Tab-separated table of C-alpha atoms in Angstrom:
chain	number	residue	atom	x	y	z
A	1	MET	CA	89.818	-32.894	-19.688
A	2	GLU	CA	92.304	-30.623	-17.965
A	3	LEU	CA	95.027	-28.909	-19.911
A	4	ARG	CA	97.613	-30.875	-17.989
A	5	GLN	CA	96.012	-34.162	-19.029
A	6	VAL	CA	95.968	-32.993	-22.642
A	7	LEU	CA	99.653	-32.154	-22.495
A	8	VAL	CA	100.453	-35.537	-20.950
A	9	VAL	CA	98.585	-37.265	-23.780
A	10	LEU	CA	100.408	-35.221	-26.417
A	11	ARG	CA	103.765	-35.781	-24.771
A	12	ARG	CA	103.246	-39.520	-24.533
A	13	ARG	CA	102.642	-39.725	-28.313
A	14	TRP	CA	104.854	-36.857	-29.345
A	15	TRP	CA	106.008	-38.850	-32.348
A	16	LEU	CA	102.501	-38.514	-33.822
A	17	VAL	CA	102.217	-34.823	-33.054
A	18	VAL	CA	105.652	-34.062	-34.484
A	19	GLY	CA	106.025	-36.777	-37.072
A	20	LEU	CA	102.874	-36.134	-39.070
A	21	PRO	CA	103.585	-32.437	-39.686
A	22	LEU	CA	107.174	-33.301	-40.580
A	23	VAL	CA	106.008	-35.862	-43.100
A	24	VAL	CA	103.460	-33.459	-44.581
A	25	PHE	CA	106.026	-30.669	-44.686
A	26	ALA	CA	108.522	-32.873	-46.470
A	27	GLY	CA	105.860	-34.177	-48.818
A	28	THR	CA	104.702	-30.680	-49.685
A	29	LEU	CA	108.270	-29.635	-50.380
A	30	VAL	CA	108.775	-32.617	-52.650
A	31	GLN	CA	105.457	-32.004	-54.348
A	32	SER	CA	106.258	-28.373	-55.015
A	33	ALA	CA	109.650	-29.397	-56.324
A	34	ASN	CA	107.874	-31.628	-58.847
A	35	GLN	CA	105.411	-28.955	-59.901
A	36	PRO	CA	105.042	-28.762	-63.687
A	37	TYR	CA	106.198	-25.894	-65.890
A	38	THR	CA	103.842	-23.507	-67.646
A	39	ALA	CA	104.329	-21.402	-70.780
A	40	THR	CA	101.740	-18.634	-71.186
A	41	VAL	CA	100.365	-16.981	-74.335
A	42	GLN	CA	98.152	-13.922	-74.229
A	43	ALA	CA	96.275	-12.623	-77.223
A	44	VAL	CA	93.673	-9.992	-78.008
A	45	ILE	CA	90.943	-11.063	-80.390
A	46	LEU	CA	88.965	-8.452	-82.296
A	47	ILE	CA	85.908	-9.629	-84.129
A	48	PRO	CA	85.443	-7.466	-87.239
A	49	GLY	CA	82.516	-5.150	-87.890
A	50	ASP	CA	80.314	-3.067	-85.661
A	51	THR	CA	78.679	-5.669	-83.527
A	52	GLU	CA	77.066	-3.179	-81.149
A	53	THR	CA	73.375	-2.582	-81.737
A	54	THR	CA	72.059	0.696	-80.348
A	55	GLY	CA	69.857	0.154	-77.378
A	56	ASN	CA	70.938	-3.485	-77.065
A	57	ALA	CA	73.157	-4.311	-74.108
A	58	GLU	CA	74.364	-7.587	-75.594
A	59	ARG	CA	77.816	-7.763	-77.213
A	60	PRO	CA	77.756	-10.516	-79.792
A	61	GLU	CA	81.534	-10.476	-80.188
A	62	LEU	CA	82.019	-11.396	-76.566
A	63	MET	CA	79.581	-14.209	-76.976
A	64	VAL	CA	81.703	-15.446	-79.823
A	65	LEU	CA	84.842	-15.009	-77.802
A	66	ASP	CA	83.291	-17.153	-75.089
A	67	ASP	CA	84.073	-20.013	-77.396
A	68	GLY	CA	87.755	-19.153	-77.342
A	69	PRO	CA	88.690	-21.358	-74.380
A	70	THR	CA	86.605	-24.160	-75.797
A	71	LEU	CA	88.463	-23.883	-79.092
A	72	VAL	CA	91.865	-23.966	-77.419
A	73	THR	CA	91.057	-27.040	-75.345
A	74	SER	CA	89.549	-28.930	-78.279
A	75	PRO	CA	91.213	-31.912	-80.001
A	76	ALA	CA	91.067	-30.010	-83.290
A	77	PHE	CA	93.280	-27.262	-81.915
A	78	ALA	CA	95.587	-29.843	-80.392
A	79	ASP	CA	95.943	-31.474	-83.802
A	80	MET	CA	96.855	-28.131	-85.340
A	81	VAL	CA	99.504	-27.527	-82.706
A	82	GLU	CA	100.898	-31.028	-82.962
A	83	GLU	CA	101.286	-30.711	-86.731
A	84	ARG	CA	103.184	-27.455	-86.360
A	85	LEU	CA	105.544	-28.758	-83.672
A	86	GLY	CA	107.828	-30.030	-86.382
A	87	SER	CA	110.173	-32.946	-86.280
A	88	GLY	CA	112.595	-31.970	-83.560
A	89	SER	CA	113.422	-34.143	-80.566
A	90	ILE	CA	110.802	-32.410	-78.456
A	91	ALA	CA	108.118	-32.890	-81.057
A	92	GLN	CA	108.919	-36.562	-81.348
A	93	GLY	CA	108.042	-37.045	-77.728
A	94	LEU	CA	104.654	-35.392	-78.014
A	95	ASP	CA	101.489	-36.527	-79.675
A	96	ALA	CA	98.109	-34.850	-80.063
A	97	ASP	CA	96.867	-36.296	-76.785
A	98	ASP	CA	99.849	-34.862	-74.933
A	99	VAL	CA	99.206	-31.451	-76.463
A	100	HIS	CA	95.516	-31.680	-75.683
A	101	GLY	CA	96.221	-32.500	-72.040
A	102	ALA	CA	98.724	-29.678	-71.732
A	103	LEU	CA	96.457	-26.838	-72.866
A	104	SER	CA	94.105	-24.690	-70.788
A	105	ALA	CA	92.584	-21.284	-71.504
A	106	GLU	CA	90.502	-18.477	-70.058
A	107	ARG	CA	88.980	-15.315	-71.453
A	108	TYR	CA	88.556	-11.908	-69.982
A	109	SER	CA	86.863	-9.357	-72.281
A	110	ARG	CA	88.770	-9.611	-75.565
A	111	THR	CA	91.872	-11.115	-74.021
A	112	LEU	CA	92.472	-14.822	-74.321
A	113	THR	CA	95.092	-16.444	-72.095
A	114	VAL	CA	96.390	-19.861	-73.064
A	115	ARG	CA	98.630	-21.994	-70.815
A	116	ALA	CA	100.719	-24.960	-71.884
A	117	THR	CA	101.698	-27.075	-68.870
A	118	ARG	CA	104.159	-29.992	-68.897
A	119	ALA	CA	106.596	-31.585	-66.482
A	120	ASP	CA	109.372	-30.832	-68.981
A	121	PRO	CA	109.956	-27.071	-69.350
A	122	ASP	CA	111.211	-27.477	-72.928
A	123	GLU	CA	108.030	-29.237	-73.981
A	124	ALA	CA	105.837	-26.605	-72.327
A	125	LEU	CA	107.747	-23.821	-74.065
A	126	ALA	CA	107.643	-25.533	-77.447
A	127	ILE	CA	103.880	-26.018	-77.245
A	128	GLY	CA	103.365	-22.441	-76.063
A	129	ARG	CA	105.336	-21.018	-78.981
A	130	VAL	CA	103.397	-23.038	-81.515
A	131	VAL	CA	100.115	-21.990	-79.899
A	132	ALA	CA	101.071	-18.353	-80.448
A	133	ASN	CA	101.690	-19.092	-84.143
A	134	VAL	CA	98.613	-21.230	-84.667
A	135	LEU	CA	96.062	-19.184	-82.721
A	136	PRO	CA	95.196	-16.606	-85.438
A	137	ASP	CA	94.467	-19.310	-88.018
A	138	ALA	CA	92.468	-21.314	-85.504
A	139	VAL	CA	90.314	-18.343	-84.486
A	140	ASN	CA	89.545	-17.439	-88.069
A	141	GLY	CA	89.007	-21.029	-89.018
A	142	TYR	CA	86.605	-21.913	-86.257
A	143	LEU	CA	85.126	-18.706	-84.806
A	144	VAL	CA	84.570	-16.649	-87.957
A	145	ALA	CA	82.101	-17.685	-90.591
A	146	ALA	CA	83.410	-18.595	-93.999
A	147	GLY	CA	83.559	-15.651	-96.304
A	148	ALA	CA	83.226	-13.142	-93.474
A	149	GLN	CA	85.814	-10.554	-92.646
A	150	PRO	CA	88.600	-12.215	-90.664
A	151	ALA	CA	89.189	-11.476	-86.977
A	152	THR	CA	92.307	-9.751	-85.790
A	153	VAL	CA	94.385	-11.752	-83.383
A	154	GLU	CA	97.193	-9.785	-81.806
A	155	ILE	CA	99.629	-11.720	-79.669
A	156	LEU	CA	100.264	-9.666	-76.533
A	157	ARG	CA	102.737	-12.051	-74.969
A	158	ARG	CA	104.705	-14.806	-76.580
A	159	PRO	CA	106.253	-17.320	-74.202
A	160	THR	CA	109.990	-16.946	-73.696
A	161	GLU	CA	110.313	-19.462	-70.895
A	162	ALA	CA	108.275	-22.010	-68.994
A	163	ILE	CA	108.068	-21.374	-65.261
A	164	ARG	CA	106.706	-23.050	-62.161
A	165	ASP	CA	103.912	-21.321	-60.325
A	166	LEU	CA	105.253	-21.094	-56.788
A	167	THR	CA	103.470	-17.943	-55.759
A	168	ASN	CA	101.444	-19.612	-53.013
A	169	ARG	CA	104.034	-22.182	-52.095
A	170	SER	CA	104.846	-20.723	-48.689
A	171	VAL	CA	101.226	-20.287	-47.750
A	172	ILE	CA	100.363	-23.812	-48.833
A	173	LEU	CA	103.348	-25.160	-46.907
A	174	VAL	CA	102.367	-23.401	-43.708
A	175	VAL	CA	98.675	-24.226	-43.958
A	176	GLN	CA	99.242	-27.891	-44.721
A	177	THR	CA	101.766	-28.211	-41.904
A	178	LEU	CA	99.386	-26.602	-39.429
A	179	VAL	CA	96.574	-28.868	-40.541
A	180	ALA	CA	98.869	-31.866	-40.116
A	181	LEU	CA	99.822	-30.650	-36.639
A	182	VAL	CA	96.181	-30.506	-35.637
A	183	ALA	CA	95.550	-33.888	-37.230
A	184	GLY	CA	98.535	-35.370	-35.374
A	185	ALA	CA	97.253	-34.042	-32.076
A	186	GLY	CA	93.822	-35.431	-32.876
A	187	LEU	CA	95.256	-38.842	-33.679
A	188	ALA	CA	97.260	-38.770	-30.442
A	189	ALA	CA	94.111	-38.001	-28.488
A	190	LEU	CA	92.230	-40.762	-30.290
A	191	ALA	CA	95.004	-43.257	-29.570
A	192	ALA	CA	94.997	-42.218	-25.921
A	193	SER	CA	91.258	-42.733	-25.665
A	194	LEU	CA	91.618	-46.243	-27.071
A	195	ASP	CA	94.627	-47.105	-24.885
A	196	ASP	CA	93.613	-48.998	-21.771
A	197	ARG	CA	97.098	-49.270	-20.330
A	198	LEU	CA	98.056	-47.767	-17.012
A	199	TYR	CA	100.813	-45.213	-17.142
A	200	ALA	CA	100.893	-43.327	-13.874
A	201	ASP	CA	99.922	-43.899	-10.274
A	202	THR	CA	96.928	-41.630	-10.805
A	203	ASP	CA	95.721	-44.038	-13.491
A	204	VAL	CA	95.832	-46.895	-11.001
A	205	VAL	CA	93.942	-44.932	-8.381
A	206	GLU	CA	91.288	-43.603	-10.744
A	207	ARG	CA	90.753	-46.604	-12.986
A	208	VAL	CA	91.502	-49.581	-10.749
A	209	GLY	CA	90.507	-48.081	-7.417
A	210	LEU	CA	93.576	-49.271	-5.538
A	211	PRO	CA	96.189	-47.180	-3.747
A	212	VAL	CA	99.727	-47.133	-5.076
A	213	ILE	CA	101.886	-47.860	-2.071
A	214	GLY	CA	105.188	-48.406	-3.823
A	215	ASP	CA	107.135	-47.514	-6.942
A	216	VAL	CA	110.197	-49.726	-7.358
A	217	ARG	CA	111.081	-48.846	-10.905
A	218	VAL	CA	114.759	-48.189	-11.382
A	219	PRO	CA	115.214	-44.452	-10.871
A	220	ARG	CA	116.471	-42.457	-13.827
A	221	ARG	CA	119.881	-40.901	-13.521
A	222	SER	CA	119.489	-37.578	-11.822
A	223	LEU	CA	121.783	-34.598	-11.419
A	224	PRO	CA	124.735	-35.264	-9.095
A	225	GLU	CA	124.251	-34.220	-5.513
A	226	PRO	CA	126.070	-31.103	-4.380
A	227	PRO	CA	129.239	-31.724	-2.366
A	228	TRP	CA	127.797	-30.375	0.867
A	229	LEU	CA	124.936	-32.873	0.671
A	230	ARG	CA	127.280	-35.750	0.000
A	231	GLY	CA	129.412	-34.610	2.909
A	232	GLU	CA	126.402	-34.541	5.187
A	233	ARG	CA	125.411	-38.060	4.292
A	234	ALA	CA	128.927	-39.325	4.764
B	1	MET	CA	124.538	-54.365	-7.828
B	2	MET	CA	126.199	-55.800	-4.704
B	3	PRO	CA	125.013	-59.367	-4.235
B	4	LEU	CA	124.087	-60.782	-0.889
B	5	ARG	CA	125.956	-64.022	-0.302
B	6	SER	CA	124.894	-66.987	1.671
B	7	PRO	CA	127.245	-69.285	3.576
B	8	LEU	CA	126.494	-71.923	0.960
B	9	GLY	CA	128.221	-69.857	-1.645
B	10	GLY	CA	125.033	-68.744	-3.312
B	11	ALA	CA	124.235	-65.215	-4.341
B	12	LEU	CA	121.029	-63.411	-3.637
B	13	SER	CA	120.507	-60.204	-5.579
B	14	GLY	CA	118.965	-57.350	-3.712
B	15	PRO	CA	119.168	-53.595	-3.517
B	16	ALA	CA	122.633	-52.489	-2.542
B	17	MET	CA	123.056	-50.860	0.793
B	18	ASP	CA	126.222	-48.969	0.162
B	19	GLY	CA	124.494	-45.765	-0.765
B	20	ARG	CA	125.870	-45.489	-4.290
B	21	GLY	CA	124.106	-44.775	-7.579
B	22	ASP	CA	120.727	-45.988	-8.731
B	23	GLU	CA	120.793	-49.015	-6.448
B	24	ALA	CA	120.669	-46.749	-3.416
B	25	GLY	CA	117.609	-45.014	-4.823
B	26	LEU	CA	115.998	-48.378	-5.435
B	27	ALA	CA	116.773	-49.496	-1.872
B	28	GLU	CA	115.099	-46.368	-0.555
B	29	ARG	CA	112.026	-47.133	-2.616
B	30	PHE	CA	111.755	-50.546	-1.055
B	31	ARG	CA	112.174	-49.035	2.372
B	32	ALA	CA	109.336	-46.675	1.540
B	33	LEU	CA	107.246	-49.656	0.447
B	34	ARG	CA	108.005	-51.365	3.724
B	35	ALA	CA	106.882	-48.250	5.594
B	36	SER	CA	103.640	-48.155	3.603
B	37	ILE	CA	102.892	-51.778	4.443
B	38	GLU	CA	103.594	-51.268	8.117
B	39	GLY	CA	101.523	-48.108	8.051
B	40	ALA	CA	98.658	-50.080	6.569
B	41	ALA	CA	98.973	-52.492	9.483
B	42	ASP	CA	98.745	-49.665	11.995
B	43	ALA	CA	95.718	-48.271	10.224
B	44	ARG	CA	93.899	-51.561	10.332
B	45	GLN	CA	94.480	-52.088	13.979
B	46	ALA	CA	91.798	-49.566	14.851
B	47	ASP	CA	89.050	-51.679	13.283
B	48	GLY	CA	90.082	-54.894	14.972
B	49	ALA	CA	92.001	-56.383	12.082
B	50	PRO	CA	95.301	-58.177	12.771
B	51	ALA	CA	97.718	-55.897	14.557
B	52	GLN	CA	100.526	-56.500	12.127
B	53	ILE	CA	101.037	-57.710	8.650
B	54	ARG	CA	103.289	-60.727	8.948
B	55	SER	CA	102.847	-62.540	5.664
B	56	VAL	CA	102.688	-60.764	2.336
B	57	LEU	CA	102.020	-62.264	-1.065
B	58	VAL	CA	103.663	-60.528	-3.988
B	59	VAL	CA	101.899	-61.279	-7.257
B	60	GLY	CA	102.032	-59.894	-10.764
B	61	ILE	CA	99.439	-60.057	-13.494
B	62	ASP	CA	101.430	-61.363	-16.424
B	63	HIS	CA	105.033	-61.140	-15.354
B	64	GLY	CA	107.294	-62.541	-12.645
B	65	VAL	CA	107.801	-60.456	-9.539
B	66	ALA	CA	110.791	-62.128	-7.928
B	67	SER	CA	112.782	-58.880	-7.888
B	68	VAL	CA	110.013	-57.101	-6.001
B	69	GLY	CA	109.832	-59.923	-3.470
B	70	ILE	CA	113.576	-59.859	-2.980
B	71	GLY	CA	113.654	-56.102	-2.518
B	72	LEU	CA	110.798	-56.108	-0.050
B	73	ALA	CA	112.232	-58.997	1.963
B	74	THR	CA	115.569	-57.233	2.076
B	75	ALA	CA	113.899	-54.047	3.284
B	76	PHE	CA	112.101	-55.962	6.044
B	77	ALA	CA	115.346	-57.607	7.103
B	78	GLN	CA	117.130	-54.253	7.166
B	79	GLY	CA	114.339	-53.032	9.429
B	80	GLN	CA	115.404	-55.641	11.980
B	81	HIS	CA	112.578	-58.037	11.148
B	82	ARG	CA	113.385	-61.715	10.982
B	83	THR	CA	112.291	-62.368	7.449
B	84	LEU	CA	111.717	-65.439	5.314
B	85	LEU	CA	111.507	-65.081	1.543
B	86	ILE	CA	109.679	-67.920	-0.210
B	87	ASP	CA	109.855	-68.361	-3.963
B	88	ALA	CA	106.510	-70.022	-4.705
B	89	ASP	CA	106.628	-69.161	-8.421
B	90	LEU	CA	106.860	-72.798	-9.448
B	91	ARG	CA	105.242	-72.257	-12.867
B	92	SER	CA	108.155	-70.290	-14.245
B	93	PRO	CA	111.348	-71.674	-12.788
B	94	GLY	CA	113.362	-69.200	-14.774
B	95	SER	CA	112.556	-66.506	-12.276
B	96	GLN	CA	114.147	-68.381	-9.436
B	97	ARG	CA	117.580	-67.679	-10.854
B	98	LEU	CA	117.436	-64.484	-8.847
B	99	ILE	CA	117.161	-66.217	-5.512
B	100	ARG	CA	118.390	-69.709	-6.154
B	101	PRO	CA	121.610	-70.199	-4.296
B	102	THR	CA	124.361	-71.294	-6.621
B	103	GLY	CA	125.522	-74.820	-6.251
B	104	ALA	CA	124.210	-78.202	-7.269
B	105	ALA	CA	121.025	-79.904	-6.110
B	106	THR	CA	119.605	-77.227	-3.905
B	107	PRO	CA	116.313	-78.422	-2.501
B	108	GLY	CA	113.610	-75.934	-1.788
B	109	LEU	CA	109.883	-75.468	-1.610
B	110	ALA	CA	109.122	-78.036	-4.319
B	111	GLU	CA	111.030	-80.822	-2.561
B	112	TRP	CA	109.394	-79.962	0.730
B	113	LEU	CA	105.923	-80.071	-0.830
B	114	LEU	CA	106.655	-83.424	-2.434
B	115	ASP	CA	107.993	-84.900	0.787
B	116	PRO	CA	105.329	-87.176	2.180
B	117	ALA	CA	106.670	-86.888	5.700
B	118	GLU	CA	104.827	-84.045	7.301
B	119	GLY	CA	106.394	-81.991	9.983
B	120	VAL	CA	109.812	-82.162	8.388
B	121	PRO	CA	111.302	-78.708	8.503
B	122	TYR	CA	111.766	-77.076	5.140
B	123	ALA	CA	115.204	-76.047	3.924
B	124	ALA	CA	115.517	-72.288	4.387
B	125	TYR	CA	118.893	-70.906	3.566
B	126	PRO	CA	120.525	-68.052	5.405
B	127	THR	CA	121.862	-65.218	3.297
B	128	GLY	CA	124.506	-62.567	3.617
B	129	GLN	CA	121.797	-60.164	4.814
B	130	THR	CA	121.209	-60.311	8.524
B	131	ASN	CA	117.685	-61.421	9.449
B	132	LEU	CA	116.940	-62.721	5.965
B	133	SER	CA	116.674	-66.345	4.893
B	134	VAL	CA	115.302	-67.748	1.668
B	135	LEU	CA	113.309	-70.808	0.675
B	136	PRO	CA	113.936	-71.169	-3.059
B	137	ALA	CA	111.563	-72.807	-5.503
B	138	GLY	CA	113.684	-75.944	-5.598
B	139	ASN	CA	114.976	-78.177	-8.319
B	140	ALA	CA	111.703	-80.072	-8.679
B	141	ALA	CA	109.674	-76.923	-9.238
B	142	THR	CA	108.247	-77.966	-12.582
B	143	THR	CA	107.046	-81.321	-11.270
B	144	VAL	CA	105.050	-80.023	-8.332
B	145	GLY	CA	102.174	-78.580	-10.308
B	146	ASP	CA	99.969	-76.973	-7.705
B	147	PRO	CA	102.057	-75.634	-4.795
B	148	THR	CA	98.976	-74.975	-2.707
B	149	ARG	CA	97.759	-78.562	-2.553
B	150	GLY	CA	97.539	-80.130	0.830
B	151	GLY	CA	97.511	-76.784	2.559
B	152	ARG	CA	101.178	-77.078	3.537
B	153	LEU	CA	102.173	-73.792	1.934
B	154	ALA	CA	99.242	-72.052	3.582
B	155	ALA	CA	100.340	-73.452	6.895
B	156	LEU	CA	103.802	-72.136	6.185
B	157	LEU	CA	102.429	-68.602	6.056
B	158	THR	CA	100.792	-68.813	9.436
B	159	ASN	CA	103.476	-70.839	11.111
B	160	ALA	CA	106.702	-70.315	9.251
B	161	GLU	CA	108.893	-72.017	11.725
B	162	ASP	CA	112.062	-73.873	10.986
B	163	GLY	CA	113.396	-73.656	14.433
B	164	GLN	CA	113.524	-69.882	14.167
B	165	PRO	CA	110.709	-67.426	14.726
B	166	ARG	CA	109.796	-65.199	11.810
B	167	ASP	CA	108.512	-61.651	11.936
B	168	ARG	CA	107.844	-61.347	8.224
B	169	VAL	CA	107.184	-63.827	5.432
B	170	VAL	CA	107.325	-62.620	1.854
B	171	VAL	CA	106.000	-65.034	-0.747
B	172	VAL	CA	106.661	-64.560	-4.463
B	173	MET	CA	103.784	-66.035	-6.454
B	174	SER	CA	103.278	-67.091	-10.045
B	175	PRO	CA	101.639	-64.461	-12.279
B	176	LEU	CA	97.865	-64.521	-12.154
B	177	ALA	CA	97.727	-64.950	-15.907
B	178	MET	CA	99.665	-68.224	-15.595
B	179	ALA	CA	98.266	-69.810	-12.442
B	180	ALA	CA	95.664	-69.395	-9.736
B	181	ASP	CA	98.162	-70.165	-6.968
B	182	ALA	CA	97.928	-66.642	-5.567
B	183	LEU	CA	94.134	-66.841	-5.440
B	184	LEU	CA	94.279	-70.102	-3.500
B	185	LEU	CA	96.761	-68.674	-1.040
B	186	ALA	CA	95.492	-65.112	-0.758
B	187	ARG	CA	93.155	-65.625	2.186
B	188	HIS	CA	95.922	-67.230	4.241
B	189	ALA	CA	98.195	-64.200	3.962
B	190	ASP	CA	97.890	-60.993	5.924
B	191	GLY	CA	98.172	-58.929	2.794
B	192	VAL	CA	98.640	-59.044	-0.962
B	193	LEU	CA	100.716	-56.717	-3.098
B	194	LEU	CA	99.596	-56.448	-6.695
B	195	VAL	CA	102.486	-55.561	-8.991
B	196	VAL	CA	101.712	-53.533	-12.094
B	197	VAL	CA	103.980	-52.525	-14.966
B	198	PRO	CA	103.151	-48.993	-16.190
B	199	GLY	CA	102.854	-48.818	-19.923
B	200	ARG	CA	102.131	-52.523	-20.189
B	201	THR	CA	99.400	-53.518	-17.726
B	202	THR	CA	95.919	-52.543	-18.787
B	203	ALA	CA	93.300	-51.158	-16.442
B	204	ALA	CA	90.990	-54.029	-17.373
B	205	ALA	CA	93.565	-56.686	-16.433
B	206	ALA	CA	94.378	-54.939	-13.170
B	207	SER	CA	90.698	-54.633	-12.317
B	208	ARG	CA	90.124	-58.310	-13.018
B	209	ALA	CA	93.081	-59.219	-10.801
B	210	ARG	CA	91.760	-56.968	-8.043
B	211	ASP	CA	88.309	-58.562	-8.204
B	212	ALA	CA	89.708	-62.103	-8.299
B	213	LEU	CA	91.947	-61.533	-5.282
B	214	ARG	CA	89.170	-59.942	-3.290
B	215	SER	CA	86.778	-62.736	-4.191
B	216	ALA	CA	89.390	-65.220	-3.002
B	217	GLY	CA	89.472	-63.506	0.363
B	218	GLY	CA	92.706	-61.658	-0.153
B	219	ARG	CA	93.385	-58.315	1.504
B	220	ILE	CA	94.975	-56.135	-1.133
B	221	LEU	CA	97.341	-53.725	0.562
B	222	GLY	CA	97.910	-51.810	-2.622
B	223	VAL	CA	99.669	-51.660	-5.962
B	224	VAL	CA	103.396	-51.581	-6.569
B	225	LEU	CA	104.723	-50.110	-9.825
B	226	ASP	CA	107.544	-52.132	-11.350
B	227	ASP	CA	109.714	-52.085	-14.464
B	228	PRO	CA	108.962	-54.368	-17.394
B	229	PRO	CA	110.662	-57.723	-17.098
B	230	ALA	CA	114.045	-57.978	-18.761
B	231	LYS	CA	113.930	-59.681	-22.151
């Protein structure tokens, strides 16, 4: 298919080529505007005692700390947080299931990062603050054996606000719009391939095999003739 | 649009000839169509086919083509050809409002076909356009049924005489999707114009019309592109 034919197809269904990216662009904007808020807690966890065995490459403390994210995302931890939320208006709107669904965690070396994510920034912040208070007790209660020396949990960052993560918003917006543009062009081409109607005289010649000997459609309004041409015709 | 008026007080719409606006452009397009048809006649003369195209059927696929017939007949008349325009679209009388002379009880093609007395001249009305007269569908259009029965209409194409010789006969037919009148008459005409509406007519429908007309013995001169019918 020649480039000219492709352009004719796209122009004929320009509303698909333009409309779909516009819709996706608007939808992405709306979606990013409704992105939830996140409050972040970072803590360093030090398992007591010398856990390094000479000649052994394994670090038992890190293996224990691997359970940190699992602990944070467990219903037991959610119950602890929910109990400590108190009786304020925010707490009244949250139950253990809400807290459980809001929490996520990841570990890197001895650092544990916990995120509390909610549509309401106040709720996210409230949960994050309680997590920072509850985390030391939870680590010692679930990751350290009874009677053993307790672990040290140092809070590196307490949440002061809940924010939206819009770092990749522009990139996502551009990529999704470009994908929609390509999809719109593809749909226009598909529609054209399924459309059996005749549009131009070349269509009649090529697809019906008859010559077009007349075009009596009402001409579109054209630019006014220059005065010298009107004078000549008069 | 400047109407062409007949002595009977009727109005016949056709492309204006005063050189103003879009109507002038439309008139030029019909003149170009006339030139194409006459050029097709010249081209056929070399192979022994009829030297001129005298009678032309104008037929659409699923829409009325009265406006195309009027424009072409007007262009022939302006080219100094004594022209008769026949509205044979009896299946959809609504289209004849374009060429039905105003006034009560205007007989036309339908009355002539129903008249048992053969040899009676039909009622062709002169118009305000020199060289152009019109035979409208008639008041009894819906009662005729098949306008081609008896061969009288076919005879009209080959011998369209009402006391005046004719150089050109333009016949507006019912759409092929509604009636087979054009197929029954096609072989009696010197040429057939197939009218297509871009953006509405499908290639399949146009191909079927082409095949049907050719099978009926019609000589398709070509395709004319027209606007969609007014709603």
